[in-house]
Amino acid sequence: MRQRRLMNQINVVPYIDVMLVLLVIFMVTAPMVQTGNIDVPSAGQVSATPAEAIVIEVKADGTLALRPSTSASARPVSNLEFQRALGEALQKNPEQSFLVAADSKLDYQKVIDVLEAARLAGVHKISLQTKSGGGGR
């Protein structure tokens, strides 16, 4: 009587079939996936802004303005004047806090550029201003 030899091979055909079916499913459903909009939420009620914070306003067209406090009027500045003003404020008070008030229609990259410029100038205390209340736009 002849002994049977064990078969030491794996049949991969079913795995390939499953892979091809999944590939077809993903190819069909991928165009149907909708890109989402990120609607940044408003913050809840907070206490008043610290009076000593310098407000950095970023307008819808990307121009910058500085307000020494929340009650003073804003002074338009160029990028070079912005860097200089940050340096002067930090020389007077190294723990000076800043508040970025950006227009909601502004490109997000511009806000990041302002935050990066402030970080390079040595600013450690910086916040983003939000709408108070729970309303959306």
PDB file of C-alpha atoms in Angstrom:
ATOM      1  CA  MET A   1       0.000   0.000   0.000  1.00  0.00           C
ATOM      2  CA  ARG A   2       1.308   3.333  -1.015  1.00  0.00           C
ATOM      3  CA  GLN A   3       1.452   6.128   1.543  1.00  0.00           C
ATOM      4  CA  ARG A   4      -0.087   9.475   0.701  1.00  0.00           C
ATOM      5  CA  ARG A   5       2.136  12.520   0.838  1.00  0.00           C
ATOM      6  CA  LEU A   6       0.974  15.587   2.705  1.00  0.00           C
ATOM      7  CA  MET A   7       0.249  18.588   0.577  1.00  0.00           C
ATOM      8  CA  ASN A   8       2.137  21.628   1.892  1.00  0.00           C
ATOM      9  CA  GLN A   9       0.732  24.297  -0.417  1.00  0.00           C
ATOM     10  CA  ILE A  10      -1.791  27.019   0.298  1.00  0.00           C
ATOM     11  CA  ASN A  11      -4.525  27.680  -2.193  1.00  0.00           C
ATOM     12  CA  VAL A  12      -4.528  31.491  -2.628  1.00  0.00           C
ATOM     13  CA  VAL A  13      -7.267  31.697  -5.265  1.00  0.00           C
ATOM     14  CA  PRO A  14     -10.069  32.397  -2.726  1.00  0.00           C
ATOM     15  CA  TYR A  15      -7.999  35.190  -1.187  1.00  0.00           C
ATOM     16  CA  ILE A  16      -7.435  36.781  -4.577  1.00  0.00           C
ATOM     17  CA  ASP A  17     -11.174  36.568  -5.299  1.00  0.00           C
ATOM     18  CA  VAL A  18     -12.020  38.338  -2.050  1.00  0.00           C
ATOM     19  CA  MET A  19      -9.393  41.002  -2.728  1.00  0.00           C
ATOM     20  CA  LEU A  20     -10.774  41.691  -6.203  1.00  0.00           C
ATOM     21  CA  VAL A  21     -14.347  41.939  -4.897  1.00  0.00           C
ATOM     22  CA  LEU A  22     -13.232  44.447  -2.225  1.00  0.00           C
ATOM     23  CA  LEU A  23     -11.291  46.418  -4.832  1.00  0.00           C
ATOM     24  CA  VAL A  24     -14.395  46.702  -7.030  1.00  0.00           C
ATOM     25  CA  ILE A  25     -16.511  47.773  -4.044  1.00  0.00           C
ATOM     26  CA  PHE A  26     -14.035  50.489  -3.063  1.00  0.00           C
ATOM     27  CA  MET A  27     -13.706  51.689  -6.665  1.00  0.00           C
ATOM     28  CA  VAL A  28     -17.481  52.032  -6.958  1.00  0.00           C
ATOM     29  CA  THR A  29     -18.040  53.716  -3.585  1.00  0.00           C
ATOM     30  CA  ALA A  30     -15.009  56.082  -3.597  1.00  0.00           C
ATOM     31  CA  PRO A  31     -16.553  58.655  -5.991  1.00  0.00           C
ATOM     32  CA  MET A  32     -19.704  58.740  -3.853  1.00  0.00           C
ATOM     33  CA  VAL A  33     -17.861  59.820  -0.712  1.00  0.00           C
ATOM     34  CA  GLN A  34     -18.518  63.487  -0.041  1.00  0.00           C
ATOM     35  CA  THR A  35     -15.846  65.763   1.338  1.00  0.00           C
ATOM     36  CA  GLY A  36     -16.896  67.301   4.615  1.00  0.00           C
ATOM     37  CA  ASN A  37     -16.968  70.941   5.634  1.00  0.00           C
ATOM     38  CA  ILE A  38     -15.398  71.795   8.936  1.00  0.00           C
ATOM     39  CA  ASP A  39     -17.522  74.334  10.751  1.00  0.00           C
ATOM     40  CA  VAL A  40     -15.435  75.461  13.700  1.00  0.00           C
ATOM     41  CA  PRO A  41     -17.725  75.764  16.724  1.00  0.00           C
ATOM     42  CA  SER A  42     -18.203  78.840  18.814  1.00  0.00           C
ATOM     43  CA  ALA A  43     -16.977  78.868  22.369  1.00  0.00           C
ATOM     44  CA  GLY A  44     -19.294  79.124  25.340  1.00  0.00           C
ATOM     45  CA  GLN A  45     -19.581  82.137  27.605  1.00  0.00           C
ATOM     46  CA  VAL A  46     -16.204  83.136  28.983  1.00  0.00           C
ATOM     47  CA  SER A  47     -15.034  85.846  31.288  1.00  0.00           C
ATOM     48  CA  ALA A  48     -13.979  89.170  29.794  1.00  0.00           C
ATOM     49  CA  THR A  49     -10.759  89.366  27.825  1.00  0.00           C
ATOM     50  CA  PRO A  50      -7.814  90.380  29.986  1.00  0.00           C
ATOM     51  CA  ALA A  51      -7.395  94.149  29.692  1.00  0.00           C
ATOM     52  CA  GLU A  52      -3.644  93.860  29.256  1.00  0.00           C
ATOM     53  CA  ALA A  53      -3.858  91.612  26.175  1.00  0.00           C
ATOM     54  CA  ILE A  54      -2.752  93.136  22.885  1.00  0.00           C
ATOM     55  CA  VAL A  55      -5.295  92.266  20.189  1.00  0.00           C
ATOM     56  CA  ILE A  56      -3.962  91.271  16.758  1.00  0.00           C
ATOM     57  CA  GLU A  57      -6.738  91.811  14.209  1.00  0.00           C
ATOM     58  CA  VAL A  58      -6.546  89.931  10.916  1.00  0.00           C
ATOM     59  CA  LYS A  59      -9.051  91.387   8.460  1.00  0.00           C
ATOM     60  CA  ALA A  60     -10.837  89.469   5.675  1.00  0.00           C
ATOM     61  CA  ASP A  61      -8.349  90.760   3.084  1.00  0.00           C
ATOM     62  CA  GLY A  62      -5.391  89.574   5.205  1.00  0.00           C
ATOM     63  CA  THR A  63      -4.264  92.976   6.515  1.00  0.00           C
ATOM     64  CA  LEU A  64      -3.106  93.232  10.112  1.00  0.00           C
ATOM     65  CA  ALA A  65      -4.001  95.735  12.815  1.00  0.00           C
ATOM     66  CA  LEU A  66      -2.966  96.022  16.465  1.00  0.00           C
ATOM     67  CA  ARG A  67      -5.052  97.167  19.414  1.00  0.00           C
ATOM     68  CA  PRO A  68      -3.201  97.782  22.707  1.00  0.00           C
ATOM     69  CA  SER A  69      -6.329  96.705  24.612  1.00  0.00           C
ATOM     70  CA  THR A  70      -9.847  95.556  23.828  1.00  0.00           C
ATOM     71  CA  SER A  71     -11.263  99.060  24.297  1.00  0.00           C
ATOM     72  CA  ALA A  72      -8.723 101.017  22.199  1.00  0.00           C
ATOM     73  CA  SER A  73      -8.926 101.606  18.462  1.00  0.00           C
ATOM     74  CA  ALA A  74      -6.974  99.392  16.067  1.00  0.00           C
ATOM     75  CA  ARG A  75      -3.846 100.658  14.280  1.00  0.00           C
ATOM     76  CA  PRO A  76      -3.140  99.097  10.836  1.00  0.00           C
ATOM     77  CA  VAL A  77       0.375  97.665  10.516  1.00  0.00           C
ATOM     78  CA  SER A  78       2.450  96.065   7.789  1.00  0.00           C
ATOM     79  CA  ASN A  79       4.185  92.714   8.298  1.00  0.00           C
ATOM     80  CA  LEU A  80       7.474  94.431   9.209  1.00  0.00           C
ATOM     81  CA  GLU A  81       5.756  96.810  11.637  1.00  0.00           C
ATOM     82  CA  PHE A  82       3.911  93.825  13.095  1.00  0.00           C
ATOM     83  CA  GLN A  83       7.182  92.046  13.912  1.00  0.00           C
ATOM     84  CA  ARG A  84       8.653  95.239  15.348  1.00  0.00           C
ATOM     85  CA  ALA A  85       5.567  95.934  17.492  1.00  0.00           C
ATOM     86  CA  LEU A  86       5.628  92.392  18.881  1.00  0.00           C
ATOM     87  CA  GLY A  87       9.312  92.756  19.756  1.00  0.00           C
ATOM     88  CA  GLU A  88       8.749  96.105  21.495  1.00  0.00           C
ATOM     89  CA  ALA A  89       5.814  94.734  23.493  1.00  0.00           C
ATOM     90  CA  LEU A  90       7.851  91.730  24.598  1.00  0.00           C
ATOM     91  CA  GLN A  91      10.780  93.962  25.617  1.00  0.00           C
ATOM     92  CA  LYS A  92       8.469  95.954  27.873  1.00  0.00           C
ATOM     93  CA  ASN A  93       6.805  92.836  29.310  1.00  0.00           C
ATOM     94  CA  PRO A  94       8.159  89.343  28.457  1.00  0.00           C
ATOM     95  CA  GLU A  95       4.921  87.807  29.783  1.00  0.00           C
ATOM     96  CA  GLN A  96       2.707  89.970  27.533  1.00  0.00           C
ATOM     97  CA  SER A  97      -0.404  88.131  26.348  1.00  0.00           C
ATOM     98  CA  PHE A  98      -1.802  88.452  22.834  1.00  0.00           C
ATOM     99  CA  LEU A  99      -5.225  87.743  21.358  1.00  0.00           C
ATOM    100  CA  VAL A 100      -5.706  86.966  17.640  1.00  0.00           C
ATOM    101  CA  ALA A 101      -9.073  88.174  16.310  1.00  0.00           C
ATOM    102  CA  ALA A 102      -9.367  86.877  12.754  1.00  0.00           C
ATOM    103  CA  ASP A 103     -12.239  87.351  10.324  1.00  0.00           C
ATOM    104  CA  SER A 104     -14.329  84.191   9.902  1.00  0.00           C
ATOM    105  CA  LYS A 105     -14.051  84.357   6.082  1.00  0.00           C
ATOM    106  CA  LEU A 106     -10.259  84.488   6.218  1.00  0.00           C
ATOM    107  CA  ASP A 107      -8.149  81.682   4.791  1.00  0.00           C
ATOM    108  CA  TYR A 108      -6.979  79.488   7.686  1.00  0.00           C
ATOM    109  CA  GLN A 109      -3.384  79.576   6.431  1.00  0.00           C
ATOM    110  CA  LYS A 110      -3.212  83.340   7.088  1.00  0.00           C
ATOM    111  CA  VAL A 111      -4.132  82.775  10.748  1.00  0.00           C
ATOM    112  CA  ILE A 112      -1.430  80.100  11.001  1.00  0.00           C
ATOM    113  CA  ASP A 113       1.069  82.524   9.411  1.00  0.00           C
ATOM    114  CA  VAL A 114       0.245  85.158  12.058  1.00  0.00           C
ATOM    115  CA  LEU A 115       0.611  82.596  14.862  1.00  0.00           C
ATOM    116  CA  GLU A 116       3.938  81.428  13.417  1.00  0.00           C
ATOM    117  CA  ALA A 117       5.221  85.017  13.119  1.00  0.00           C
ATOM    118  CA  ALA A 118       4.262  85.627  16.746  1.00  0.00           C
ATOM    119  CA  ARG A 119       6.023  82.430  17.834  1.00  0.00           C
ATOM    120  CA  LEU A 120       9.173  83.453  15.967  1.00  0.00           C
ATOM    121  CA  ALA A 121       9.036  86.852  17.670  1.00  0.00           C
ATOM    122  CA  GLY A 122       9.096  85.097  21.057  1.00  0.00           C
ATOM    123  CA  VAL A 123       5.423  85.263  22.056  1.00  0.00           C
ATOM    124  CA  HIS A 124       4.487  82.592  24.606  1.00  0.00           C
ATOM    125  CA  LYS A 125       0.987  83.675  25.616  1.00  0.00           C
ATOM    126  CA  ILE A 126      -1.348  83.845  22.629  1.00  0.00           C
ATOM    127  CA  SER A 127      -5.033  82.986  22.248  1.00  0.00           C
ATOM    128  CA  LEU A 128      -7.649  82.938  19.498  1.00  0.00           C
ATOM    129  CA  GLN A 129     -10.746  85.053  19.880  1.00  0.00           C
ATOM    130  CA  THR A 130     -14.062  83.263  19.294  1.00  0.00           C
ATOM    131  CA  LYS A 131     -17.691  84.275  19.227  1.00  0.00           C
ATOM    132  CA  SER A 132     -19.357  83.924  22.575  1.00  0.00           C
ATOM    133  CA  GLY A 133     -22.547  81.911  22.737  1.00  0.00           C
ATOM    134  CA  GLY A 134     -23.526  78.701  21.027  1.00  0.00           C
ATOM    135  CA  GLY A 135     -24.704  80.134  17.695  1.00  0.00           C
ATOM    136  CA  GLY A 136     -23.007  79.077  14.477  1.00  0.00           C
ATOM    137  CA  ARG A 137     -22.344  81.810  11.976  1.00  0.00           C
TER     138      ARG A 137
END
